[in-house]
Short mmCIF file of C-alpha atoms in Angstrom, two decimals:
data_model
loop_
_atom_site.label_atom_id
_atom_site.label_comp_id
_atom_site.label_asym_id
_atom_site.label_seq_id
_atom_site.Cartn_x
_atom_site.Cartn_y
_atom_site.Cartn_z
CA UNK A 1 38.51 -17.46 -201.22
CA UNK A 2 35.99 -19.58 -202.85
CA UNK A 3 34.02 -21.99 -201.43
CA UNK A 4 30.65 -21.88 -199.48
CA UNK A 5 30.32 -20.95 -195.76
CA UNK A 6 27.37 -22.38 -193.50
CA UNK A 7 26.22 -21.35 -190.04
CA UNK A 8 26.71 -21.31 -187.59
CA UNK A 9 28.35 -24.68 -186.50
CA UNK A 10 26.53 -26.26 -184.50
CA UNK A 11 23.27 -25.05 -182.31
CA UNK A 12 20.50 -26.01 -179.80
CA UNK A 13 17.45 -25.72 -180.51
CA UNK A 14 14.74 -26.75 -178.06
CA UNK A 15 11.00 -28.97 -179.66
CA UNK A 16 8.96 -26.44 -181.34
CA UNK A 17 10.77 -24.32 -182.59
CA UNK A 18 11.97 -23.48 -186.23
CA UNK A 19 15.55 -22.78 -187.43
CA UNK A 20 16.82 -21.72 -189.48
CA UNK A 21 20.66 -22.46 -191.08
CA UNK A 22 22.90 -20.50 -193.02
CA UNK A 23 24.47 -21.20 -196.57
CA UNK A 24 26.44 -18.91 -198.61
CA UNK A 25 28.42 -19.46 -201.90
CA UNK A 26 31.07 -17.59 -203.80
CA UNK A 27 31.81 -19.50 -206.45
CA UNK A 28 28.89 -18.29 -209.12
CA UNK A 29 27.13 -21.59 -209.22
CA UNK A 30 23.70 -21.94 -209.99
CA UNK A 31 22.43 -25.17 -208.63
CA UNK A 32 22.41 -25.33 -204.61
CA UNK A 33 21.42 -28.61 -202.40
CA UNK A 34 20.32 -29.47 -198.90
CA UNK A 35 21.40 -32.96 -197.61
CA UNK A 36 21.37 -34.32 -194.41
CA UNK A 37 23.46 -36.97 -192.62
CA UNK A 38 22.91 -39.62 -190.01
CA UNK A 39 24.97 -41.96 -188.60
CA UNK A 40 25.26 -45.57 -191.15
CA UNK A 41 22.42 -44.03 -193.71
CA UNK A 42 24.86 -41.19 -195.23
CA UNK A 43 23.54 -38.26 -197.67
CA UNK A 44 19.73 -37.63 -198.11
CA UNK A 45 18.14 -34.86 -200.21
CA UNK A 46 16.34 -32.71 -198.56
CA UNK A 47 15.51 -29.81 -200.85
CA UNK A 48 17.38 -28.53 -204.22
CA UNK A 49 17.53 -25.24 -206.55
CA UNK A 50 18.50 -24.97 -209.63
CA UNK A 51 18.21 -21.03 -210.48
CA UNK A 52 17.19 -17.95 -208.25
CA UNK A 53 13.62 -17.65 -206.72
CA UNK A 54 12.78 -21.77 -207.78
CA UNK A 55 13.43 -24.64 -205.88
CA UNK A 56 12.44 -28.41 -205.66
CA UNK A 57 12.11 -31.18 -203.06
CA UNK A 58 14.26 -34.25 -202.20
CA UNK A 59 13.32 -37.36 -201.04
CA UNK A 60 13.00 -36.00 -196.93
CA UNK A 61 11.08 -32.57 -197.20
CA UNK A 62 9.16 -32.60 -195.31
CA UNK A 63 9.65 -30.64 -192.00
CA UNK A 64 11.16 -28.57 -194.24
CA UNK A 65 11.61 -24.65 -196.19
CA UNK A 66 14.11 -23.89 -197.79
CA UNK A 67 14.46 -20.52 -199.69
CA UNK A 68 16.61 -19.02 -202.86
CA UNK A 69 15.93 -14.93 -203.15
CA UNK A 70 19.54 -14.68 -204.75
CA UNK A 71 21.78 -16.36 -206.62
CA UNK A 72 24.32 -17.03 -202.93
CA UNK A 73 22.87 -18.39 -200.90
CA UNK A 74 20.22 -20.86 -199.69
CA UNK A 75 18.87 -20.98 -196.32
CA UNK A 76 17.60 -23.87 -194.94
CA UNK A 77 14.32 -23.63 -192.19
CA UNK A 78 13.97 -26.60 -189.62
CA UNK A 79 10.33 -26.76 -188.47
CA UNK A 80 8.58 -27.71 -185.69
CA UNK A 81 6.89 -30.01 -187.73
CA UNK A 82 10.15 -31.88 -188.12
CA UNK A 83 10.24 -34.73 -186.19
CA UNK A 84 14.07 -35.53 -185.73
CA UNK A 85 15.31 -32.94 -186.52
CA UNK A 86 18.81 -33.79 -185.00
CA UNK A 87 20.61 -34.06 -187.60
CA UNK A 88 24.64 -33.15 -189.63
CA UNK A 89 23.45 -30.66 -192.14
CA UNK A 90 25.43 -31.09 -195.60
CA UNK A 91 25.10 -27.25 -198.40
CA UNK A 92 26.36 -28.04 -201.00
CA UNK A 93 26.55 -26.18 -205.40
CA UNK A 94 27.08 -26.77 -208.18
CA UNK A 95 28.06 -24.86 -211.82
CA UNK A 96 24.82 -24.62 -214.28
CA UNK A 97 25.40 -27.10 -217.19
CA UNK A 98 26.96 -30.12 -215.22
CA UNK A 99 23.73 -31.42 -214.31
CA UNK A 100 24.99 -34.98 -213.52
CA UNK A 101 28.19 -34.74 -214.44
CA UNK A 102 29.97 -32.30 -211.87
CA UNK A 103 31.05 -32.36 -208.72
CA UNK A 104 29.54 -31.36 -205.77
CA UNK A 105 30.58 -28.33 -203.29
CA UNK A 106 30.14 -28.61 -199.95
CA UNK A 107 30.30 -26.69 -197.13
CA UNK A 108 31.99 -28.05 -193.91
CA UNK A 109 28.14 -28.21 -192.66
CA UNK A 110 25.76 -27.57 -189.43
CA UNK A 111 25.26 -30.00 -186.20
CA UNK A 112 21.61 -29.18 -185.06
CA UNK A 113 20.63 -31.14 -181.37
CA UNK A 114 17.26 -31.13 -180.16
CA UNK A 115 17.14 -30.79 -176.80
CA UNK B 1 15.55 -46.62 -208.53
CA UNK B 2 18.68 -45.90 -208.08
CA UNK B 3 20.75 -47.37 -205.16
CA UNK B 4 23.53 -47.57 -204.17
CA UNK B 5 25.38 -50.13 -201.06
CA UNK B 6 28.30 -49.57 -199.50
CA UNK B 7 28.33 -53.27 -197.36
CA UNK B 8 31.16 -51.53 -195.34
CA UNK B 9 30.41 -50.11 -192.27
CA UNK B 10 33.77 -49.51 -190.73
CA UNK B 11 37.38 -50.57 -191.52
CA UNK B 12 40.51 -50.43 -189.24
CA UNK B 13 43.96 -50.73 -190.76
CA UNK B 14 47.22 -50.66 -189.89
CA UNK B 15 49.84 -48.34 -191.44
CA UNK B 16 51.26 -49.69 -194.80
CA UNK B 17 48.27 -52.11 -195.17
CA UNK B 18 46.16 -51.54 -198.65
CA UNK B 19 42.35 -50.98 -198.07
CA UNK B 20 39.92 -51.90 -200.52
CA UNK B 21 36.31 -50.04 -199.67
CA UNK B 22 33.22 -51.40 -201.50
CA UNK B 23 30.45 -49.60 -204.00
CA UNK B 24 27.39 -51.79 -205.71
CA UNK B 25 24.95 -50.08 -207.63
CA UNK B 26 21.97 -50.36 -209.04
CA UNK B 27 20.16 -48.32 -211.40
CA UNK B 28 17.84 -48.57 -214.94
CA UNK B 29 19.59 -46.44 -217.07
CA UNK B 30 22.29 -46.45 -219.55
CA UNK B 31 24.16 -43.78 -218.74
CA UNK B 32 25.16 -42.69 -215.26
CA UNK B 33 27.53 -41.17 -213.01
CA UNK B 34 29.42 -42.89 -210.29
CA UNK B 35 31.00 -40.50 -207.59
CA UNK B 36 33.76 -40.74 -204.43
CA UNK B 37 34.24 -38.77 -202.05
CA UNK B 38 35.65 -38.57 -198.35
CA UNK B 39 34.60 -36.98 -195.45
CA UNK B 40 37.29 -36.11 -192.77
CA UNK B 41 36.91 -34.82 -189.01
CA UNK B 42 36.09 -32.30 -190.32
CA UNK B 43 32.95 -32.81 -191.64
CA UNK B 44 33.31 -31.27 -195.14
CA UNK B 45 33.06 -33.62 -198.61
CA UNK B 46 36.19 -33.78 -200.27
CA UNK B 47 35.62 -34.53 -204.28
CA UNK B 48 38.35 -37.64 -205.52
CA UNK B 49 36.85 -38.94 -208.11
CA UNK B 50 33.97 -39.67 -211.03
CA UNK B 51 34.13 -41.74 -213.44
CA UNK B 52 30.89 -42.20 -216.34
CA UNK B 53 29.39 -45.43 -217.31
CA UNK B 54 30.69 -45.72 -220.71
CA UNK B 55 34.86 -45.68 -218.99
CA UNK B 56 35.11 -48.17 -217.61
CA UNK B 57 38.86 -48.19 -218.03
CA UNK B 58 40.79 -47.91 -214.21
CA UNK B 59 42.11 -44.90 -213.11
CA UNK B 60 44.91 -44.77 -210.21
CA UNK B 61 45.80 -41.39 -208.36
CA UNK B 62 49.25 -41.83 -206.20
CA UNK B 63 48.12 -44.92 -203.45
CA UNK B 64 44.12 -44.19 -205.05
CA UNK B 65 42.76 -46.08 -207.20
CA UNK B 66 38.82 -47.15 -208.21
CA UNK B 67 38.29 -50.62 -210.34
CA UNK B 68 34.49 -50.41 -212.26
CA UNK B 69 33.36 -53.16 -213.32
CA UNK B 70 30.00 -53.04 -214.93
CA UNK B 71 29.39 -56.84 -215.44
CA UNK B 72 29.20 -56.53 -211.43
CA UNK B 73 27.49 -52.67 -211.24
CA UNK B 74 31.21 -52.13 -208.75
CA UNK B 75 33.01 -49.06 -208.40
CA UNK B 76 35.50 -50.12 -205.34
CA UNK B 77 37.79 -47.73 -204.04
CA UNK B 78 41.88 -49.37 -203.18
CA UNK B 79 44.34 -46.87 -200.95
CA UNK B 80 47.56 -48.37 -201.49
CA UNK B 81 50.33 -48.41 -197.90
CA UNK B 82 47.68 -46.29 -195.93
CA UNK B 83 48.42 -42.98 -194.13
CA UNK B 84 46.52 -41.95 -190.83
CA UNK B 85 46.17 -38.64 -192.26
CA UNK B 86 43.53 -41.99 -194.90
CA UNK B 87 40.90 -41.64 -191.93
CA UNK B 88 37.62 -40.85 -192.95
CA UNK B 89 34.22 -41.82 -193.90
CA UNK B 90 34.57 -41.97 -198.06
CA UNK B 91 30.93 -42.18 -199.77
CA UNK B 92 30.09 -43.82 -203.45
CA UNK B 93 27.24 -42.23 -205.19
CA UNK B 94 25.62 -42.80 -208.08
CA UNK B 95 24.26 -39.79 -210.38
CA UNK B 96 21.36 -41.14 -213.28
CA UNK B 97 21.66 -38.92 -216.79
CA UNK B 98 18.07 -37.61 -216.35
CA UNK B 99 18.74 -37.01 -212.86
CA UNK B 100 19.59 -33.91 -210.74
CA UNK B 101 20.39 -35.00 -207.41
CA UNK B 102 23.55 -37.59 -206.16
CA UNK B 103 22.33 -40.45 -204.67
CA UNK B 104 24.72 -41.24 -201.82
CA UNK B 105 26.04 -45.15 -200.06
CA UNK B 106 25.83 -44.92 -196.50
CA UNK B 107 29.86 -44.46 -196.02
CA UNK B 108 32.57 -46.17 -195.01
CA UNK B 109 34.35 -45.55 -192.33
CA UNK B 110 38.28 -46.14 -192.17
CA UNK B 111 39.84 -45.97 -189.64
CA UNK B 112 43.95 -45.72 -190.30
CA UNK B 113 45.83 -46.92 -186.78
CA UNK B 114 50.20 -46.13 -186.41
#
């Protein structure tokens, strides 16, 4: 089945540790996104990538890093610099050429808890 | 700057009741797109509808209907004869023409009780 796979689904991290969340898609979509979801705040954009080897900061990029070495993969690293990393992280993608007109396809999310 | 407001944090209804979820948006663009997404307990957001700013025609899809009014910058969502399976978080979102991202509202938690 085509879709977006995020892993792990649940992750616990100690303070001061970096952690990487995986996002893989087999939809052949060019654009990929990372959103953070907190209760009562909706989804906020962390990073997005429109093409391989290129990505842009979203609204809350501080403390996060990404890479886009392959079209199907867009991993997110939550670094120790992120002050409040406990949240639900959602990866999304959409086809090229749809830009603002096309809906996003979402993964099932990864819940990160910092102990 | 674009902004989406969903003033209703949580709504509880009894099955078979009709319920309307409100969405008010702000944008300086004349061309933009509005979306509704559903987030069930599994976590994955599911696309429900897209509407562009030039199409104010209301839409009905089964028990779902959407009312787009540019005069009040609103894009409200009504579920008729609600069912327990409608229980979820619903997000309204806005995308401007020259942007490359969706701006989401805070979401409305809908609880449908049997």
